[in-house]
Each structure stands twice: as structure tokens, then as C-alpha cells.
mmCIF file of C-alpha atoms in Angstrom:
data_model
loop_
_atom_site.group_PDB
_atom_site.id
_atom_site.type_symbol
_atom_site.label_atom_id
_atom_site.label_comp_id
_atom_site.label_asym_id
_atom_site.label_seq_id
_atom_site.Cartn_x
_atom_site.Cartn_y
_atom_site.Cartn_z
ATOM 1 C CA MET T 2 -13.822 -16.447 -12.449
ATOM 2 C CA ALA T 3 -12.569 -12.887 -11.970
ATOM 3 C CA SER T 4 -9.145 -12.121 -10.550
ATOM 4 C CA ARG T 5 -9.198 -10.356 -7.204
ATOM 5 C CA VAL T 6 -7.131 -7.374 -6.008
ATOM 6 C CA LEU T 7 -7.157 -5.834 -2.522
ATOM 7 C CA ILE T 8 -6.575 -2.105 -2.029
ATOM 8 C CA THR T 9 -6.249 -0.717 1.506
ATOM 9 C CA GLY T 10 -5.821 2.672 3.129
ATOM 10 C CA PHE T 11 -5.499 3.771 6.739
ATOM 11 C CA GLY T 12 -7.870 5.572 9.061
ATOM 12 C CA PRO T 13 -7.055 8.591 11.229
ATOM 13 C CA PHE T 14 -4.039 8.862 13.520
ATOM 14 C CA ALA T 15 -1.894 11.522 15.242
ATOM 15 C CA ASN T 16 -1.708 14.619 13.019
ATOM 16 C CA HIS T 17 -3.937 13.052 10.359
ATOM 17 C CA PRO T 18 -7.545 13.223 11.635
ATOM 18 C CA VAL T 19 -8.554 12.803 7.985
ATOM 19 C CA ASN T 20 -6.086 10.399 6.400
ATOM 20 C CA ALA T 21 -5.233 11.139 2.766
ATOM 21 C CA SER T 22 -4.830 7.408 2.074
ATOM 22 C CA SER T 23 -8.409 6.755 3.167
ATOM 23 C CA GLU T 24 -9.764 9.666 1.142
ATOM 24 C CA THR T 25 -7.825 8.447 -1.896
ATOM 25 C CA LEU T 26 -9.148 4.918 -1.320
ATOM 26 C CA LYS T 27 -12.744 6.214 -1.333
ATOM 27 C CA ILE T 28 -12.286 7.806 -4.752
ATOM 28 C CA VAL T 29 -10.421 4.822 -6.185
ATOM 29 C CA SER T 30 -13.247 2.546 -5.005
ATOM 30 C CA LYS T 31 -15.745 4.581 -7.048
ATOM 31 C CA GLU T 32 -13.646 5.095 -10.172
ATOM 32 C CA LEU T 33 -11.665 1.868 -10.613
ATOM 33 C CA VAL T 34 -13.704 -0.599 -12.644
ATOM 34 C CA LEU T 35 -11.958 -3.069 -14.947
ATOM 35 C CA LYS T 36 -13.457 -6.035 -16.734
ATOM 36 C CA GLY T 37 -12.397 -9.370 -15.244
ATOM 37 C CA ILE T 38 -11.032 -7.869 -12.020
ATOM 38 C CA GLU T 39 -12.858 -7.828 -8.717
ATOM 39 C CA PHE T 40 -11.534 -5.136 -6.396
ATOM 40 C CA ASP T 41 -11.889 -5.225 -2.622
ATOM 41 C CA PHE T 42 -11.376 -1.976 -0.706
ATOM 42 C CA GLN T 43 -10.638 -1.775 3.009
ATOM 43 C CA GLU T 44 -9.786 1.030 5.402
ATOM 44 C CA LEU T 45 -7.498 -0.321 8.123
ATOM 45 C CA ARG T 46 -7.238 1.050 11.635
ATOM 46 C CA VAL T 47 -3.770 2.279 12.558
ATOM 47 C CA VAL T 48 -3.356 -0.761 14.812
ATOM 48 C CA TYR T 49 -0.646 -3.388 14.369
ATOM 49 C CA GLU T 50 -2.609 -6.424 15.537
ATOM 50 C CA SER T 51 -5.785 -5.877 13.510
ATOM 51 C CA THR T 52 -3.760 -4.898 10.425
ATOM 52 C CA LYS T 53 -1.710 -8.087 10.626
ATOM 53 C CA GLU T 54 -4.816 -10.228 11.223
ATOM 54 C CA PHE T 55 -6.747 -8.691 8.326
ATOM 55 C CA ILE T 56 -3.918 -8.967 5.798
ATOM 56 C CA SER T 57 -2.997 -12.525 6.814
ATOM 57 C CA LYS T 58 -6.602 -13.694 6.670
ATOM 58 C CA TYR T 59 -7.234 -11.950 3.356
ATOM 59 C CA TRP T 60 -4.272 -13.639 1.678
ATOM 60 C CA GLU T 61 -5.273 -16.987 3.163
ATOM 61 C CA THR T 62 -8.965 -16.897 2.232
ATOM 62 C CA LYS T 63 -9.205 -14.721 -0.907
ATOM 63 C CA THR T 64 -5.962 -15.609 -2.759
ATOM 64 C CA PRO T 65 -5.743 -12.275 -4.589
ATOM 65 C CA LEU T 66 -3.732 -11.621 -7.704
ATOM 66 C CA PHE T 67 -1.943 -8.956 -5.636
ATOM 67 C CA CYS T 68 -2.516 -6.325 -2.932
ATOM 68 C CA VAL T 69 -1.942 -2.568 -2.961
ATOM 69 C CA HIS T 70 -1.642 -0.709 0.322
ATOM 70 C CA LEU T 71 -1.881 3.080 0.666
ATOM 71 C CA GLY T 72 -0.531 5.306 3.419
ATOM 72 C CA VAL T 73 0.013 9.021 3.953
ATOM 73 C CA TYR T 74 3.395 10.738 4.246
ATOM 74 C CA THR T 75 4.936 14.192 4.094
ATOM 75 C CA GLU T 76 6.286 14.440 0.528
ATOM 76 C CA LYS T 77 4.446 16.184 -2.317
ATOM 77 C CA PHE T 78 4.664 13.256 -4.723
ATOM 78 C CA VAL T 79 3.373 9.695 -4.851
ATOM 79 C CA SER T 80 5.996 7.226 -3.679
ATOM 80 C CA VAL T 81 5.955 3.602 -4.817
ATOM 81 C CA GLU T 82 7.730 1.534 -2.172
ATOM 82 C CA CYS T 83 9.728 -1.371 -3.582
ATOM 83 C CA GLN T 84 10.933 -3.048 -0.381
ATOM 84 C CA CYS T 85 10.720 -3.388 3.373
ATOM 85 C CA ASN T 86 13.947 -2.925 5.251
ATOM 86 C CA GLU T 87 14.995 -5.072 8.183
ATOM 87 C CA THR T 88 13.451 -3.550 11.268
ATOM 88 C CA GLU T 89 11.936 -4.065 14.674
ATOM 89 C CA TYR T 90 8.745 -2.042 15.014
ATOM 90 C CA SER T 91 8.861 0.192 18.090
ATOM 91 C CA LEU T 92 6.481 3.101 17.379
ATOM 92 C CA LYS T 93 3.156 2.842 19.206
ATOM 93 C CA ASP T 94 -0.087 2.536 17.239
ATOM 94 C CA VAL T 95 -3.318 4.396 18.077
ATOM 95 C CA GLU T 96 -3.971 1.879 20.871
ATOM 96 C CA GLU T 97 -0.544 2.672 22.363
ATOM 97 C CA LYS T 98 0.768 -0.791 21.479
ATOM 98 C CA ILE T 99 3.764 -2.120 19.596
ATOM 99 C CA PRO T 100 3.937 -5.543 17.965
ATOM 100 C CA GLY T 101 5.855 -8.277 19.738
ATOM 101 C CA ASP T 102 7.071 -9.823 16.495
ATOM 102 C CA GLY T 103 10.783 -9.148 16.969
ATOM 103 C CA LYS T 104 13.009 -8.160 14.076
ATOM 104 C CA TRP T 105 11.526 -8.481 10.587
ATOM 105 C CA PRO T 106 13.784 -9.344 7.614
ATOM 106 C CA PHE T 107 14.441 -7.380 4.444
ATOM 107 C CA ILE T 108 11.988 -8.287 1.665
ATOM 108 C CA ARG T 109 11.278 -6.853 -1.819
ATOM 109 C CA SER T 110 8.176 -6.644 -3.946
ATOM 110 C CA ALA T 111 8.116 -9.135 -6.831
ATOM 111 C CA PHE T 112 6.841 -6.442 -9.218
ATOM 112 C CA PRO T 113 9.221 -4.685 -11.651
ATOM 113 C CA LEU T 114 8.570 -1.382 -9.887
ATOM 114 C CA LYS T 115 11.542 0.510 -11.307
ATOM 115 C CA GLU T 116 10.181 -0.100 -14.810
ATOM 116 C CA ILE T 117 6.600 0.698 -13.779
ATOM 117 C CA VAL T 118 7.636 4.006 -12.187
ATOM 118 C CA GLN T 119 9.640 4.851 -15.340
ATOM 119 C CA ILE T 120 6.559 4.234 -17.517
ATOM 120 C CA LEU T 121 4.414 6.377 -15.215
ATOM 121 C CA SER T 122 6.951 9.201 -15.047
ATOM 122 C CA GLU T 123 6.594 9.585 -18.827
ATOM 123 C CA GLN T 124 2.832 10.119 -18.524
ATOM 124 C CA SER T 125 1.065 13.402 -17.769
ATOM 125 C CA LEU T 126 -0.158 12.543 -14.287
ATOM 126 C CA PRO T 127 -1.509 15.174 -11.866
ATOM 127 C CA VAL T 128 1.034 14.210 -9.167
ATOM 128 C CA PRO T 129 4.646 13.109 -9.785
ATOM 129 C CA VAL T 130 5.560 9.463 -9.068
ATOM 130 C CA ARG T 131 8.844 8.294 -7.555
ATOM 131 C CA LEU T 132 10.346 4.979 -6.494
ATOM 132 C CA SER T 133 11.368 4.565 -2.852
ATOM 133 C CA GLU T 134 13.329 1.995 -0.880
ATOM 134 C CA ASP T 135 12.138 3.090 2.564
ATOM 135 C CA ALA T 136 8.516 2.477 3.579
ATOM 136 C CA GLY T 137 9.195 3.840 7.071
ATOM 137 C CA GLN T 138 9.072 2.396 10.568
ATOM 138 C CA TYR T 139 5.364 2.458 11.290
ATOM 139 C CA LEU T 140 2.127 0.830 10.107
ATOM 140 C CA CYS T 141 2.901 1.578 6.464
ATOM 141 C CA GLN T 142 5.914 -0.703 6.319
ATOM 142 C CA TYR T 143 4.302 -3.116 8.810
ATOM 143 C CA SER T 144 1.269 -3.657 6.548
ATOM 144 C CA PHE T 145 3.525 -3.937 3.488
ATOM 145 C CA HIS T 146 5.811 -6.393 5.305
ATOM 146 C CA ASN T 147 2.845 -8.583 6.276
ATOM 147 C CA SER T 148 1.438 -8.521 2.773
ATOM 148 C CA LEU T 149 4.764 -9.306 1.103
ATOM 149 C CA ARG T 150 5.343 -12.239 3.446
ATOM 150 C CA ASN T 151 1.837 -13.660 3.047
ATOM 151 C CA GLY T 152 1.640 -12.989 -0.694
ATOM 152 C CA LYS T 153 5.123 -14.147 -1.670
ATOM 153 C CA GLY T 154 6.106 -10.667 -2.834
ATOM 154 C CA LYS T 155 2.905 -9.878 -4.760
ATOM 155 C CA SER T 156 2.224 -6.591 -2.983
ATOM 156 C CA VAL T 157 2.955 -2.918 -3.408
ATOM 157 C CA PHE T 158 2.829 -0.035 -0.975
ATOM 158 C CA ILE T 159 2.067 3.475 -2.204
ATOM 159 C CA HIS T 160 2.683 6.545 -0.062
ATOM 160 C CA VAL T 161 0.363 9.423 -0.963
ATOM 161 C CA PRO T 162 0.774 13.130 -0.156
ATOM 162 C CA LYS T 163 -1.211 14.880 2.552
ATOM 163 C CA LEU T 164 -4.521 16.357 1.355
ATOM 164 C CA GLU T 165 -3.216 19.920 1.640
ATOM 165 C CA ASP T 166 -0.384 18.988 -0.760
ATOM 166 C CA SER T 167 -2.490 17.082 -3.308
ATOM 167 C CA PRO T 168 -6.274 16.736 -3.556
ATOM 168 C CA ALA T 169 -7.415 13.126 -3.144
ATOM 169 C CA LYS T 170 -8.914 13.175 -6.659
ATOM 170 C CA ASN T 171 -5.477 13.888 -8.185
ATOM 171 C CA THR T 172 -3.773 11.290 -6.038
ATOM 172 C CA ALA T 173 -6.474 8.728 -6.870
ATOM 173 C CA ALA T 174 -5.840 9.234 -10.608
ATOM 174 C CA VAL T 175 -2.175 8.353 -10.026
ATOM 175 C CA VAL T 176 -3.022 5.327 -7.860
ATOM 176 C CA ILE T 177 -5.369 4.031 -10.577
ATOM 177 C CA ALA T 178 -2.615 4.457 -13.187
ATOM 178 C CA ILE T 179 -0.215 2.494 -10.947
ATOM 179 C CA ILE T 180 -2.757 -0.301 -10.443
ATOM 180 C CA LYS T 181 -3.300 -0.578 -14.207
ATOM 181 C CA GLU T 182 0.459 -0.923 -14.740
ATOM 182 C CA LEU T 183 0.608 -3.537 -11.959
ATOM 183 C CA LEU T 184 -2.119 -5.493 -13.732
ATOM 184 C CA ASN T 185 -0.172 -5.272 -17.015
ATOM 185 C CA SER T 186 2.919 -6.726 -15.353
ATOM 186 C CA SER T 187 1.200 -9.232 -13.029
ATOM 187 C CA SER T 188 1.349 -12.008 -15.616
ATOM 188 C CA THR T 189 5.137 -12.057 -15.248
ATOM 189 C CA LEU T 190 4.949 -12.934 -11.544
ATOM 190 C CA ASP T 191 5.378 -16.557 -10.443
#
């Protein structure tokens, strides 16, 4: 039986009528094929409730090896998020709603992301890769938080540059390299 990995991106919102994470996801879904791994790809709406429901149900019913979530941000490099900070989500989603979940605790990814980012930084990738400890205060961290909680830390969030700062094809090459390194290190997870 093949191992399963979920990769998500987000649909349009605010100043991102075409979301770079979704465009990157489309390319990754066409180019990422590895023997023994079944990949599921999903574009999520920028809506707290449906994001939480999808991620919770996916972890419950599919029991993936791990999940990778993509989101857009304003830097010109790819940022691998290693943790979710304690926060109460207060920014409205595209439906003008905020979650009523209260304050969420600090939680870290179980992956050795510092080492993975170091390995990737030594490669000739089309977009630089950096480690980050701040996934933000919006749906990016919210999706990551949900996935970390449901998957006992077996999740990663990757922020990708806007399309005008990096073509989706370049960003997708970096995301694929990250996923391959995650697969190499996944055997060390409990």
C-alpha cells in the first residue's frame, strides 16, 4: 500500500485574485510523481471553517504520512515555517468571518526543518529557501495549526513568493525539493 501525502494551496483573496500558492500547487500536481507515494492535491478556500473541516477530516480518514500546506506572502524567497505561535485568530476570512476557537497554543512541526533548510540552501534552487518561526495571523497559520494538531506535528507550511516576484514554475521546483527532503526525513518521525 502506498504512503499518502496531502499538499494544499489557497484560492484567491484580497490583493491576490490569482494566488501564487494555488498556481504553484497546480504545477507541483503535474510534476511530482514518486514511486510508492500517493499525493493528494487540494486548493482550499480562504475560509476558516471549511479549512478546519477539510484538514481535520483528511487526517481522520486518510491517515497521511504528512501534510504540506502552501500560502502566499510578500517576501522574495520560499519560507519554511517551523512552528505556530500562540494566537487568537481575529482577521476576517473571505466570508467576513473569524473562528470562534479562542486562543491556540504554541506548537512545532516534528520535522527537522532547520537541517532540511540547510540541505536545501546548499543546492542550486531557482528561489532561495529560508526557515521561519512566524506563519502569520491568518489562514496560513490557521491551516498549519489545524494540521499540526490533527497530525501530531507531521505537517509543514511553506510560504511562497507572489507570482510577480517568482514564477510559479520556479517556486514549484523548490516546493518539490522540500517535499523530497521531507520524505527522506519522515522515517525518523514517531
